[in-house]
mmCIF file of C-alpha atoms in Angstrom:
data_model
loop_
_atom_site.group_PDB
_atom_site.id
_atom_site.type_symbol
_atom_site.label_atom_id
_atom_site.label_comp_id
_atom_site.label_asym_id
_atom_site.label_seq_id
_atom_site.Cartn_x
_atom_site.Cartn_y
_atom_site.Cartn_z
ATOM 1 C CA MET F 1088 19.539 -24.691 -7.392
ATOM 2 C CA GLN F 1089 21.475 -22.549 -4.950
ATOM 3 C CA GLY F 1090 19.817 -20.382 -2.308
ATOM 4 C CA VAL F 1091 20.087 -16.605 -2.501
ATOM 5 C CA VAL F 1092 20.254 -13.773 -0.027
ATOM 6 C CA PRO F 1093 17.063 -11.687 0.088
ATOM 7 C CA THR F 1094 17.480 -7.956 -0.396
ATOM 8 C CA GLU F 1095 15.155 -4.978 -0.593
ATOM 9 C CA LEU F 1096 12.755 -4.278 -3.430
ATOM 10 C CA PHE F 1097 13.634 -1.676 -6.010
ATOM 11 C CA PHE F 1098 11.077 1.114 -6.243
ATOM 12 C CA SER F 1099 9.944 2.793 -9.410
ATOM 13 C CA ALA F 1100 10.944 6.409 -9.892
ATOM 14 C CA GLN F 1101 7.656 6.983 -11.726
ATOM 15 C CA GLY F 1102 5.319 6.224 -8.839
ATOM 16 C CA ARG F 1103 4.765 4.743 -5.439
ATOM 17 C CA CYS F 1104 4.342 1.167 -6.627
ATOM 18 C CA PRO F 1105 7.423 -1.040 -6.473
ATOM 19 C CA GLN F 1106 8.616 -2.615 -9.655
ATOM 20 C CA PRO F 1107 7.656 -6.292 -9.825
ATOM 21 C CA VAL F 1108 11.162 -7.468 -8.963
ATOM 22 C CA PHE F 1109 11.547 -9.876 -6.047
ATOM 23 C CA GLN F 1110 14.162 -12.114 -4.563
ATOM 24 C CA VAL F 1111 13.802 -15.823 -3.929
ATOM 25 C CA PRO F 1112 14.307 -16.248 -0.161
ATOM 26 C CA ARG F 1113 17.634 -17.831 0.676
ATOM 27 C CA ASN F 1114 17.628 -21.250 2.338
ATOM 28 C CA LEU F 1115 14.083 -22.207 1.357
ATOM 29 C CA LEU F 1116 15.309 -24.549 -1.330
ATOM 30 C CA SER F 1117 18.341 -26.749 -1.186
ATOM 31 C CA GLU F 1118 19.336 -28.724 -4.283
ATOM 32 C CA SER F 1119 17.124 -31.571 -3.155
ATOM 33 C CA GLY F 1120 14.387 -29.069 -2.365
ATOM 34 C CA ALA F 1121 14.578 -27.669 -5.889
ATOM 35 C CA ALA F 1122 14.137 -31.140 -7.342
ATOM 36 C CA TYR F 1123 11.272 -31.721 -4.947
ATOM 37 C CA CYS F 1124 9.490 -28.545 -6.022
ATOM 38 C CA ARG F 1125 9.806 -29.448 -9.704
ATOM 39 C CA THR F 1126 7.602 -32.482 -9.219
ATOM 40 C CA SER F 1127 3.907 -32.182 -9.980
ATOM 41 C CA LEU F 1128 2.113 -30.253 -7.246
ATOM 42 C CA ALA F 1129 -0.959 -32.428 -7.711
ATOM 43 C CA ALA F 1130 1.139 -35.529 -7.084
ATOM 44 C CA ARG F 1131 2.508 -34.001 -3.882
ATOM 45 C CA ILE F 1132 -0.819 -33.323 -2.194
ATOM 46 C CA SER F 1133 -1.464 -36.825 -0.871
ATOM 47 C CA LEU F 1134 -1.681 -37.088 2.911
ATOM 48 C CA ASP F 1135 1.157 -38.813 4.697
ATOM 49 C CA PRO F 1136 0.511 -39.303 8.431
ATOM 50 C CA ARG F 1137 4.200 -38.877 9.239
ATOM 51 C CA VAL F 1138 6.558 -36.126 8.092
ATOM 52 C CA PHE F 1139 9.932 -34.825 9.155
ATOM 53 C CA CYS F 1140 9.963 -32.400 12.045
ATOM 54 C CA ASP F 1141 11.535 -29.014 11.447
ATOM 55 C CA ASP F 1142 14.762 -30.185 13.104
ATOM 56 C CA GLY F 1143 14.965 -33.111 10.681
ATOM 57 C CA ASP F 1144 15.581 -35.670 13.436
ATOM 58 C CA ALA F 1145 12.196 -37.212 14.133
ATOM 59 C CA ALA F 1146 8.709 -37.647 12.784
ATOM 60 C CA THR F 1147 5.404 -36.407 14.142
ATOM 61 C CA ASP F 1148 1.793 -37.201 13.502
ATOM 62 C CA VAL F 1149 0.102 -34.624 11.307
ATOM 63 C CA ALA F 1150 -3.513 -33.561 11.518
ATOM 64 C CA ALA F 1151 -5.372 -33.233 8.252
ATOM 65 C CA ASP F 1152 -5.080 -29.457 8.094
ATOM 66 C CA PHE F 1153 -2.358 -29.535 5.444
ATOM 67 C CA MET F 1154 -1.812 -32.270 2.888
ATOM 68 C CA TRP F 1155 1.949 -32.799 2.912
ATOM 69 C CA PRO F 1156 3.611 -34.739 0.067
ATOM 70 C CA ARG F 1157 4.688 -38.323 0.572
ATOM 71 C CA LYS F 1158 8.124 -38.774 2.077
ATOM 72 C CA SER F 1159 10.653 -39.553 -0.627
ATOM 73 C CA ASP F 1160 14.224 -38.909 -1.631
ATOM 74 C CA ALA F 1161 13.035 -35.592 -3.030
ATOM 75 C CA THR F 1162 11.790 -34.330 0.351
ATOM 76 C CA PRO F 1163 13.595 -31.063 1.201
ATOM 77 C CA ASN F 1164 16.564 -31.330 3.533
ATOM 78 C CA LEU F 1165 15.417 -28.816 6.122
ATOM 79 C CA ARG F 1166 18.863 -28.510 7.672
ATOM 80 C CA ALA F 1167 20.305 -27.618 4.282
ATOM 81 C CA MET F 1168 17.945 -24.644 4.189
ATOM 82 C CA ALA F 1169 20.270 -22.906 6.636
ATOM 83 C CA ALA F 1170 23.173 -22.923 4.200
ATOM 84 C CA PRO F 1171 25.657 -20.028 4.049
ATOM 85 C CA SER F 1172 24.719 -16.868 2.173
ATOM 86 C CA ARG F 1173 25.006 -16.851 -1.596
ATOM 87 C CA PRO F 1174 24.715 -14.136 -4.264
ATOM 88 C CA THR F 1175 21.344 -12.468 -4.735
ATOM 89 C CA ALA F 1176 19.052 -13.618 -7.537
ATOM 90 C CA LYS F 1177 16.055 -11.628 -8.729
ATOM 91 C CA VAL F 1178 12.806 -12.693 -10.318
ATOM 92 C CA LYS F 1179 9.923 -10.696 -11.749
ATOM 93 C CA LEU F 1180 6.481 -11.152 -10.292
ATOM 94 C CA SER F 1181 4.305 -12.435 -13.136
ATOM 95 C CA ASP F 1182 1.495 -14.876 -13.853
ATOM 96 C CA GLY F 1183 4.055 -17.549 -14.638
ATOM 97 C CA LEU F 1184 5.875 -17.086 -11.356
ATOM 98 C CA VAL F 1185 2.623 -17.099 -9.373
ATOM 99 C CA GLN F 1186 1.511 -20.274 -11.146
ATOM 100 C CA SER F 1187 4.802 -21.944 -10.199
ATOM 101 C CA LEU F 1188 4.371 -21.374 -6.456
ATOM 102 C CA ALA F 1189 4.812 -24.622 -4.526
ATOM 103 C CA VAL F 1190 5.269 -25.574 -0.896
ATOM 104 C CA GLY F 1191 8.807 -24.991 0.353
ATOM 105 C CA LYS F 1192 8.234 -25.532 4.055
ATOM 106 C CA VAL F 1193 5.453 -26.281 6.540
ATOM 107 C CA TYR F 1194 5.404 -25.375 10.237
ATOM 108 C CA ARG F 1195 3.137 -26.972 12.820
ATOM 109 C CA ASP F 1196 4.161 -24.855 15.798
ATOM 110 C CA HIS F 1197 0.690 -23.626 16.718
ATOM 111 C CA LYS F 1198 -1.669 -26.110 18.366
ATOM 112 C CA GLY F 1199 -4.775 -24.391 17.031
ATOM 113 C CA PRO F 1200 -5.851 -21.832 14.412
ATOM 114 C CA VAL F 1201 -3.500 -18.957 13.608
ATOM 115 C CA SER F 1202 -5.241 -15.712 14.594
ATOM 116 C CA GLY F 1203 -2.708 -13.105 13.467
ATOM 117 C CA MET F 1204 0.241 -12.786 11.086
ATOM 118 C CA ASP F 1205 2.510 -10.003 9.850
ATOM 119 C CA PHE F 1206 5.792 -9.352 8.019
ATOM 120 C CA THR F 1207 8.301 -6.660 8.865
ATOM 121 C CA TYR F 1208 8.413 -4.049 6.108
ATOM 122 C CA ASP F 1209 11.740 -5.388 4.839
ATOM 123 C CA GLY F 1210 10.355 -8.932 4.638
ATOM 124 C CA GLN F 1211 13.113 -10.327 6.855
ATOM 125 C CA HIS F 1212 10.864 -11.554 9.666
ATOM 126 C CA LEU F 1213 7.390 -13.030 10.074
ATOM 127 C CA VAL F 1214 5.325 -13.114 13.268
ATOM 128 C CA THR F 1215 2.316 -15.340 13.955
ATOM 129 C CA SER F 1216 -0.100 -15.508 16.879
ATOM 130 C CA GLY F 1217 -2.511 -18.309 17.653
ATOM 131 C CA GLU F 1218 -5.471 -19.359 19.726
ATOM 132 C CA ASP F 1219 -3.021 -21.531 21.694
ATOM 133 C CA LYS F 1220 -1.716 -18.304 23.349
ATOM 134 C CA SER F 1221 1.629 -18.585 21.532
ATOM 135 C CA VAL F 1222 3.577 -16.132 19.394
ATOM 136 C CA TYR F 1223 6.319 -17.253 17.000
ATOM 137 C CA VAL F 1224 8.821 -15.103 15.114
ATOM 138 C CA TYR F 1225 10.487 -16.573 12.014
ATOM 139 C CA SER F 1226 13.541 -15.460 10.087
ATOM 140 C CA CYS F 1227 12.824 -15.509 6.356
ATOM 141 C CA GLU F 1228 16.560 -15.412 5.617
ATOM 142 C CA LYS F 1229 17.325 -18.438 7.787
ATOM 143 C CA ALA F 1230 13.982 -20.157 7.102
ATOM 144 C CA GLY F 1231 13.551 -20.956 10.766
ATOM 145 C CA ARG F 1232 12.047 -19.944 14.081
ATOM 146 C CA VAL F 1233 13.963 -17.378 16.083
ATOM 147 C CA ARG F 1234 11.553 -16.746 18.959
ATOM 148 C CA HIS F 1235 8.674 -18.384 20.842
ATOM 149 C CA LEU F 1236 6.652 -16.386 23.383
ATOM 150 C CA ARG F 1237 3.595 -17.186 25.494
ATOM 151 C CA CYS F 1238 0.750 -15.027 26.785
ATOM 152 C CA GLU F 1239 -1.095 -17.147 29.329
ATOM 153 C CA LYS F 1240 -3.046 -14.371 31.038
ATOM 154 C CA TYR F 1241 -4.560 -12.494 28.101
ATOM 155 C CA GLY F 1242 -4.139 -14.758 25.095
ATOM 156 C CA VAL F 1243 -3.216 -13.348 21.686
ATOM 157 C CA GLY F 1244 -5.496 -12.367 18.819
ATOM 158 C CA LEU F 1245 -4.365 -9.958 16.115
ATOM 159 C CA ILE F 1246 -0.686 -9.012 16.020
ATOM 160 C CA ARG F 1247 1.334 -6.475 14.004
ATOM 161 C CA PHE F 1248 5.000 -5.477 13.930
ATOM 162 C CA LEU F 1249 5.905 -1.863 14.724
ATOM 163 C CA HIS F 1250 8.287 0.284 12.659
ATOM 164 C CA ASN F 1251 9.941 -2.634 10.884
ATOM 165 C CA ASP F 1252 11.238 -3.797 14.274
ATOM 166 C CA ARG F 1253 11.282 -7.562 14.711
ATOM 167 C CA ASP F 1254 11.437 -7.083 18.501
ATOM 168 C CA CYS F 1255 8.345 -4.896 18.997
ATOM 169 C CA ALA F 1256 4.696 -5.500 18.178
ATOM 170 C CA VAL F 1257 1.204 -4.473 19.147
ATOM 171 C CA ALA F 1258 -1.086 -7.400 19.919
ATOM 172 C CA ALA F 1259 -4.751 -7.723 20.818
ATOM 173 C CA SER F 1260 -5.845 -9.984 23.653
ATOM 174 C CA ARG F 1261 -8.218 -12.946 23.306
ATOM 175 C CA SER F 1262 -9.545 -12.644 26.849
ATOM 176 C CA GLU F 1263 -13.310 -12.611 27.374
ATOM 177 C CA ALA F 1264 -12.877 -10.335 30.381
ATOM 178 C CA GLU F 1265 -10.303 -7.778 29.163
ATOM 179 C CA HIS F 1266 -10.202 -6.503 25.584
ATOM 180 C CA LEU F 1267 -6.855 -4.789 25.702
ATOM 181 C CA LEU F 1268 -3.943 -4.114 23.365
ATOM 182 C CA LYS F 1269 -0.342 -4.828 24.325
ATOM 183 C CA TYR F 1270 2.787 -2.941 23.311
ATOM 184 C CA TRP F 1271 5.102 -5.945 23.459
ATOM 185 C CA ASP F 1272 8.894 -5.977 23.624
ATOM 186 C CA PHE F 1273 9.862 -9.411 22.298
ATOM 187 C CA HIS F 1274 13.539 -9.049 23.178
ATOM 188 C CA ASP F 1275 12.867 -8.687 26.912
ATOM 189 C CA ASN F 1276 9.489 -10.459 26.715
ATOM 190 C CA LYS F 1277 7.639 -7.736 28.578
ATOM 191 C CA TYR F 1278 4.755 -5.360 27.957
ATOM 192 C CA LEU F 1279 5.898 -1.770 27.600
ATOM 193 C CA ARG F 1280 2.321 -0.526 27.819
ATOM 194 C CA LEU F 1281 -1.227 -1.868 28.032
ATOM 195 C CA PHE F 1282 -4.051 -0.054 26.230
ATOM 196 C CA ARG F 1283 -7.399 -0.731 27.904
ATOM 197 C CA SER F 1284 -10.106 1.503 26.379
ATOM 198 C CA HIS F 1285 -11.919 -1.089 24.240
ATOM 199 C CA THR F 1286 -14.844 -2.873 25.883
ATOM 200 C CA ALA F 1287 -15.364 -5.636 23.292
ATOM 201 C CA ARG F 1288 -13.310 -7.822 20.947
ATOM 202 C CA VAL F 1289 -10.701 -5.976 18.879
ATOM 203 C CA THR F 1290 -11.372 -6.500 15.162
ATOM 204 C CA SER F 1291 -8.506 -4.615 13.491
ATOM 205 C CA VAL F 1292 -5.032 -3.307 14.304
ATOM 206 C CA SER F 1293 -3.113 -1.047 11.918
ATOM 207 C CA PRO F 1294 0.246 0.513 12.894
ATOM 208 C CA HIS F 1295 1.405 3.727 11.254
ATOM 209 C CA PRO F 1296 4.375 2.974 8.964
ATOM 210 C CA TYR F 1297 6.756 5.402 10.695
ATOM 211 C CA GLU F 1298 4.997 7.392 13.464
ATOM 212 C CA ASP F 1299 4.361 6.134 17.019
ATOM 213 C CA LEU F 1300 0.679 5.687 16.196
ATOM 214 C CA PHE F 1301 -1.689 2.829 15.534
ATOM 215 C CA LEU F 1302 -5.398 2.347 14.855
ATOM 216 C CA SER F 1303 -7.730 -0.215 16.354
ATOM 217 C CA GLY F 1304 -11.306 -1.205 15.571
ATOM 218 C CA SER F 1305 -13.636 -3.157 17.794
ATOM 219 C CA GLU F 1306 -17.061 -4.663 18.316
ATOM 220 C CA ASP F 1307 -17.653 -1.870 20.858
ATOM 221 C CA ARG F 1308 -18.549 0.498 17.960
ATOM 222 C CA ALA F 1309 -15.421 2.656 18.212
ATOM 223 C CA VAL F 1310 -12.287 3.272 16.163
ATOM 224 C CA LEU F 1311 -9.440 4.440 18.386
ATOM 225 C CA LEU F 1312 -6.219 6.196 17.415
ATOM 226 C CA TRP F 1313 -3.394 5.482 19.843
ATOM 227 C CA ASP F 1314 -0.008 7.020 20.586
ATOM 228 C CA LEU F 1315 2.444 4.387 21.828
ATOM 229 C CA ARG F 1316 3.656 6.825 24.484
ATOM 230 C CA GLN F 1317 0.215 7.272 26.062
ATOM 231 C CA GLU F 1318 -2.095 4.839 27.804
ATOM 232 C CA ARG F 1319 -5.288 6.541 26.618
ATOM 233 C CA PRO F 1320 -6.364 6.976 22.977
ATOM 234 C CA VAL F 1321 -5.682 10.328 21.337
ATOM 235 C CA ALA F 1322 -8.799 10.185 19.148
ATOM 236 C CA LYS F 1323 -12.052 8.260 18.938
ATOM 237 C CA ILE F 1324 -14.482 7.728 16.067
ATOM 238 C CA ASN F 1325 -17.893 6.525 17.200
ATOM 239 C CA GLY F 1326 -19.808 4.159 14.955
ATOM 240 C CA GLN F 1327 -23.063 2.246 14.741
ATOM 241 C CA GLY F 1328 -21.669 -1.275 14.712
ATOM 242 C CA THR F 1329 -18.443 -3.255 14.524
ATOM 243 C CA THR F 1330 -15.602 -1.001 13.364
ATOM 244 C CA ILE F 1331 -12.395 -1.508 11.382
ATOM 245 C CA ALA F 1332 -9.656 0.903 10.292
ATOM 246 C CA SER F 1333 -6.447 0.854 8.263
ATOM 247 C CA PHE F 1334 -3.636 3.254 7.328
ATOM 248 C CA ASP F 1335 -2.450 3.548 3.750
ATOM 249 C CA GLN F 1336 1.119 2.491 2.919
ATOM 250 C CA GLN F 1337 2.512 6.002 3.437
ATOM 251 C CA GLY F 1338 0.558 6.775 6.587
ATOM 252 C CA LEU F 1339 -0.990 9.916 5.098
ATOM 253 C CA VAL F 1340 -4.586 8.677 5.084
ATOM 254 C CA PHE F 1341 -6.596 6.109 6.978
ATOM 255 C CA ALA F 1342 -9.875 4.434 6.084
ATOM 256 C CA ALA F 1343 -12.540 3.451 8.597
ATOM 257 C CA CYS F 1344 -15.775 1.502 8.411
ATOM 258 C CA VAL F 1345 -17.989 2.158 11.429
ATOM 259 C CA GLY F 1346 -20.945 -0.189 11.125
ATOM 260 C CA GLN F 1347 -22.507 0.693 7.771
ATOM 261 C CA PRO F 1348 -21.665 -0.217 4.145
ATOM 262 C CA LYS F 1349 -19.632 2.972 3.911
ATOM 263 C CA LEU F 1350 -15.931 3.855 3.944
ATOM 264 C CA HIS F 1351 -14.738 7.062 5.605
ATOM 265 C CA LEU F 1352 -11.332 8.543 4.717
ATOM 266 C CA PHE F 1353 -9.386 10.740 7.144
ATOM 267 C CA ASP F 1354 -6.238 12.834 6.860
ATOM 268 C CA THR F 1355 -3.846 11.402 9.447
ATOM 269 C CA ARG F 1356 -2.542 14.842 10.442
ATOM 270 C CA ASN F 1357 -5.949 16.534 10.430
ATOM 271 C CA TYR F 1358 -8.264 13.807 11.688
ATOM 272 C CA ALA F 1359 -9.811 16.234 14.199
ATOM 273 C CA LYS F 1360 -11.519 17.992 11.280
ATOM 274 C CA GLY F 1361 -13.392 14.799 10.449
ATOM 275 C CA GLU F 1362 -13.462 12.790 7.247
ATOM 276 C CA PHE F 1363 -12.412 14.506 4.044
ATOM 277 C CA THR F 1364 -14.481 12.123 1.925
ATOM 278 C CA SER F 1365 -16.586 8.981 2.195
ATOM 279 C CA PHE F 1366 -17.696 6.238 -0.195
ATOM 280 C CA ASP F 1367 -21.145 4.676 0.009
ATOM 281 C CA LEU F 1368 -20.770 0.963 -0.771
ATOM 282 C CA ARG F 1369 -24.470 0.093 -0.665
ATOM 283 C CA PRO F 1370 -24.818 0.033 -4.467
ATOM 284 C CA HIS F 1371 -22.142 -2.695 -4.476
ATOM 285 C CA VAL F 1372 -22.396 -4.561 -1.147
ATOM 286 C CA PRO F 1373 -25.368 -4.759 1.250
ATOM 287 C CA ASP F 1374 -23.366 -5.560 4.391
ATOM 288 C CA GLN F 1375 -20.819 -3.620 6.387
ATOM 289 C CA ALA F 1376 -17.161 -4.288 5.679
ATOM 290 C CA GLN F 1377 -15.313 -6.682 7.982
ATOM 291 C CA PHE F 1378 -11.929 -5.910 6.440
ATOM 292 C CA VAL F 1379 -10.476 -2.956 4.546
ATOM 293 C CA ALA F 1380 -6.955 -2.319 3.235
ATOM 294 C CA PHE F 1381 -5.229 0.051 0.850
ATOM 295 C CA SER F 1382 -3.245 -1.432 -1.998
ATOM 296 C CA PRO F 1383 0.533 -0.870 -1.776
ATOM 297 C CA CYS F 1384 0.331 1.581 -4.679
ATOM 298 C CA GLY F 1385 -2.421 3.557 -2.919
ATOM 299 C CA LYS F 1386 -4.826 3.470 -5.865
ATOM 300 C CA TYR F 1387 -7.265 0.861 -4.551
ATOM 301 C CA LEU F 1388 -9.200 -0.163 -1.472
ATOM 302 C CA LEU F 1389 -9.943 -3.831 -0.863
ATOM 303 C CA ALA F 1390 -13.105 -4.348 1.182
ATOM 304 C CA ARG F 1391 -14.514 -7.628 2.412
ATOM 305 C CA THR F 1392 -17.957 -8.248 3.865
ATOM 306 C CA ARG F 1393 -19.409 -11.469 5.224
ATOM 307 C CA SER F 1394 -20.177 -12.725 1.701
ATOM 308 C CA GLN F 1395 -18.393 -10.456 -0.798
ATOM 309 C CA MET F 1396 -14.968 -9.060 -1.589
ATOM 310 C CA VAL F 1397 -14.709 -5.978 -3.797
ATOM 311 C CA LEU F 1398 -12.056 -3.608 -5.133
ATOM 312 C CA ILE F 1399 -12.851 0.101 -4.857
ATOM 313 C CA ASP F 1400 -11.125 3.047 -6.515
ATOM 314 C CA ALA F 1401 -9.452 4.903 -3.636
ATOM 315 C CA PHE F 1402 -9.981 8.288 -5.301
ATOM 316 C CA ASP F 1403 -13.631 8.246 -6.378
ATOM 317 C CA GLY F 1404 -15.102 5.208 -4.619
ATOM 318 C CA GLU F 1405 -16.228 3.499 -7.819
ATOM 319 C CA LEU F 1406 -16.434 -0.287 -7.966
ATOM 320 C CA ILE F 1407 -13.614 -1.757 -10.064
ATOM 321 C CA CYS F 1408 -14.375 -5.468 -9.690
ATOM 322 C CA GLU F 1409 -15.741 -8.147 -7.377
ATOM 323 C CA TYR F 1410 -13.832 -11.328 -6.561
ATOM 324 C CA PRO F 1411 -15.831 -14.572 -6.697
ATOM 325 C CA GLU F 1412 -16.165 -16.146 -3.266
ATOM 326 C CA GLU F 1413 -16.755 -19.881 -2.970
ATOM 327 C CA ALA F 1414 -19.440 -21.383 -0.737
ATOM 328 C CA PRO F 1415 -18.618 -24.218 1.693
ATOM 329 C CA GLN F 1416 -18.826 -27.589 -0.053
ATOM 330 C CA THR F 1417 -20.485 -29.529 2.784
ATOM 331 C CA PRO F 1418 -23.678 -28.815 4.788
ATOM 332 C CA SER F 1419 -21.739 -29.049 8.050
ATOM 333 C CA ALA F 1420 -19.235 -26.460 6.842
ATOM 334 C CA ALA F 1421 -22.034 -24.200 5.656
ATOM 335 C CA SER F 1422 -23.790 -24.329 9.037
ATOM 336 C CA ALA F 1423 -20.586 -23.769 11.025
ATOM 337 C CA ALA F 1424 -19.448 -20.308 12.020
ATOM 338 C CA PRO F 1425 -17.530 -18.846 9.052
ATOM 339 C CA VAL F 1426 -13.779 -18.437 9.368
ATOM 340 C CA ALA F 1427 -12.784 -14.861 8.624
ATOM 341 C CA SER F 1428 -10.208 -15.255 5.868
ATOM 342 C CA VAL F 1429 -8.133 -12.083 5.699
ATOM 343 C CA PRO F 1430 -7.103 -11.234 2.105
ATOM 344 C CA SER F 1431 -3.990 -9.373 1.019
ATOM 345 C CA PHE F 1432 -2.278 -7.726 -1.957
ATOM 346 C CA SER F 1433 0.983 -8.652 -3.592
ATOM 347 C CA PRO F 1434 3.616 -5.928 -2.939
ATOM 348 C CA ASP F 1435 3.286 -4.477 -6.443
ATOM 349 C CA SER F 1436 -0.547 -4.466 -6.292
ATOM 350 C CA GLN F 1437 -0.797 -6.864 -9.255
ATOM 351 C CA TYR F 1438 -2.568 -9.637 -7.344
ATOM 352 C CA VAL F 1439 -5.088 -10.222 -4.573
ATOM 353 C CA LEU F 1440 -4.911 -13.401 -2.465
ATOM 354 C CA SER F 1441 -7.575 -14.908 -0.219
ATOM 355 C CA GLY F 1442 -8.342 -18.232 1.455
ATOM 356 C CA GLN F 1443 -11.428 -20.249 0.519
ATOM 357 C CA PRO F 1444 -13.696 -22.574 2.563
ATOM 358 C CA ASN F 1445 -12.409 -25.636 0.675
ATOM 359 C CA GLY F 1446 -8.851 -24.933 1.838
ATOM 360 C CA ASP F 1447 -7.534 -23.401 -1.380
ATOM 361 C CA VAL F 1448 -5.968 -19.965 -1.641
ATOM 362 C CA CYS F 1449 -7.064 -18.089 -4.757
ATOM 363 C CA VAL F 1450 -4.787 -15.598 -6.487
ATOM 364 C CA TRP F 1451 -6.615 -13.101 -8.714
ATOM 365 C CA ALA F 1452 -5.422 -10.334 -11.006
ATOM 366 C CA THR F 1453 -6.230 -7.235 -8.992
ATOM 367 C CA THR F 1454 -8.161 -5.062 -11.422
ATOM 368 C CA ASN F 1455 -10.257 -7.643 -13.295
ATOM 369 C CA ALA F 1456 -10.663 -10.528 -10.791
ATOM 370 C CA ARG F 1457 -9.167 -13.012 -13.261
ATOM 371 C CA LEU F 1458 -8.195 -16.200 -11.433
ATOM 372 C CA VAL F 1459 -4.458 -16.655 -11.948
ATOM 373 C CA HIS F 1460 -3.740 -19.620 -9.682
ATOM 374 C CA ARG F 1461 -4.901 -21.748 -6.757
ATOM 375 C CA LEU F 1462 -2.609 -22.773 -3.934
ATOM 376 C CA GLU F 1463 -3.904 -26.206 -2.935
ATOM 377 C CA GLY F 1464 -3.017 -28.080 0.219
ATOM 378 C CA HIS F 1465 -4.870 -26.795 3.278
ATOM 379 C CA THR F 1466 -7.938 -28.803 4.233
ATOM 380 C CA THR F 1467 -9.493 -26.049 6.349
ATOM 381 C CA THR F 1468 -10.008 -22.394 5.488
ATOM 382 C CA PRO F 1469 -6.680 -20.510 5.491
ATOM 383 C CA GLY F 1470 -7.630 -17.608 7.728
ATOM 384 C CA ARG F 1471 -4.432 -15.661 7.011
ATOM 385 C CA VAL F 1472 -2.659 -15.121 3.688
ATOM 386 C CA LEU F 1473 0.321 -12.804 3.193
ATOM 387 C CA PHE F 1474 2.693 -12.046 0.330
ATOM 388 C CA SER F 1475 6.150 -11.045 1.522
ATOM 389 C CA PRO F 1476 6.810 -7.336 0.888
ATOM 390 C CA ALA F 1477 10.315 -8.079 -0.407
ATOM 391 C CA HIS F 1478 10.574 -11.700 -1.565
ATOM 392 C CA ALA F 1479 8.890 -14.167 -3.869
ATOM 393 C CA LEU F 1480 7.285 -15.811 -0.857
ATOM 394 C CA VAL F 1481 3.642 -16.381 0.106
ATOM 395 C CA VAL F 1482 2.690 -17.583 3.588
ATOM 396 C CA THR F 1483 -0.708 -19.157 4.258
ATOM 397 C CA ALA F 1484 -2.026 -20.122 7.675
ATOM 398 C CA ALA F 1485 -4.852 -22.246 9.023
ATOM 399 C CA GLU F 1486 -3.592 -24.385 11.899
ATOM 400 C CA THR F 1487 -0.438 -25.086 9.930
ATOM 401 C CA LEU F 1488 1.808 -22.483 8.372
ATOM 402 C CA ALA F 1489 2.781 -23.098 4.735
ATOM 403 C CA TRP F 1490 5.545 -21.203 2.934
ATOM 404 C CA TRP F 1491 5.127 -21.096 -0.862
ATOM 405 C CA ILE F 1492 7.998 -20.265 -3.209
ATOM 406 C CA PRO F 1493 8.551 -20.531 -6.982
ATOM 407 C CA ASP F 1494 9.549 -24.022 -8.077
ATOM 408 C CA THR F 1495 11.697 -22.725 -10.933
ATOM 409 C CA ALA F 1496 15.215 -21.390 -10.656
ATOM 410 C CA PRO F 1497 15.584 -17.630 -11.247
ATOM 411 C CA PRO F 1498 17.399 -16.628 -14.439
#
């Protein structure tokens, strides 16, 4: 199987949702890698204490966070993943393709849990932040790291790219003393601006897709709207508990949860007039939402509480379905502090993905919560799960970073 060059998605002329056409990321599978991925996934999930490093020269000990397949002749040649560009191949996102997802590459760059992760809008680059105070940027075209940055003073929590720019991001600190947000220039490795208004841990960061704006939520009971050109917030929404907020894919509307089982929707250009509608979630969920996101097509809202995950109609607030969440399998895991697994949509809104306490990642059909597939391999809860916005690529993160790609050649 030859690698292919990733290109942009094609968008439907009949609506905002992209057609389910994706590209297999180039360089993730060499010929040996293709043969490797055709082997049984179940047979490849046995723990081997030694695996090839990303440079292919040496071996390192592996903690039991990800169960890597046994070393064999079919192990991917990681250097071959950086082969020259080849013609583009396209695949349709379907149940069959999702069920064929298998591990193409594993990174162990972070020395602790991954706390933030984001793709650029074109799917060309991925950024991760970790509790080890490190930030890594990966090229999806080259299937390799392109940047490593450190933040010793403040630490790094959540992180998001800005304006499809691989060199700029907004990141939340992990400092107990200062709960600030950083406008970070990766190219020069400097902070262009520090935003200091929050007084407690930042719980959500959502950049506007094309304006110089972003939203932040916090445990200090406030949602703040920021302009990148100003040090102080341009708007504040006061709440009654921990707050979260998120823009829709077009940046026209944003949703906020401010401490109650209720979602408030605001017009981005007329937020000063207050919410234009709100949805009471108490008939469906008893707790406040800890995560909220619009689907790429704009029709749905995905809300997650401490114990439930539900899909809400973005126009009338009606419950569409609830996704079954699995309980921890051991008493020690049940008594431990829960890991906040952040769910996500596929780019065409067909699927919802979320990590589970047993280490699996479940993929459900969006509108009926039908389980389509499980991605098995992590041995701790994958706190971050993302589907590339442009490629047939899923990235899951606990302490390791796993890249999942289809194990069948595109037609």
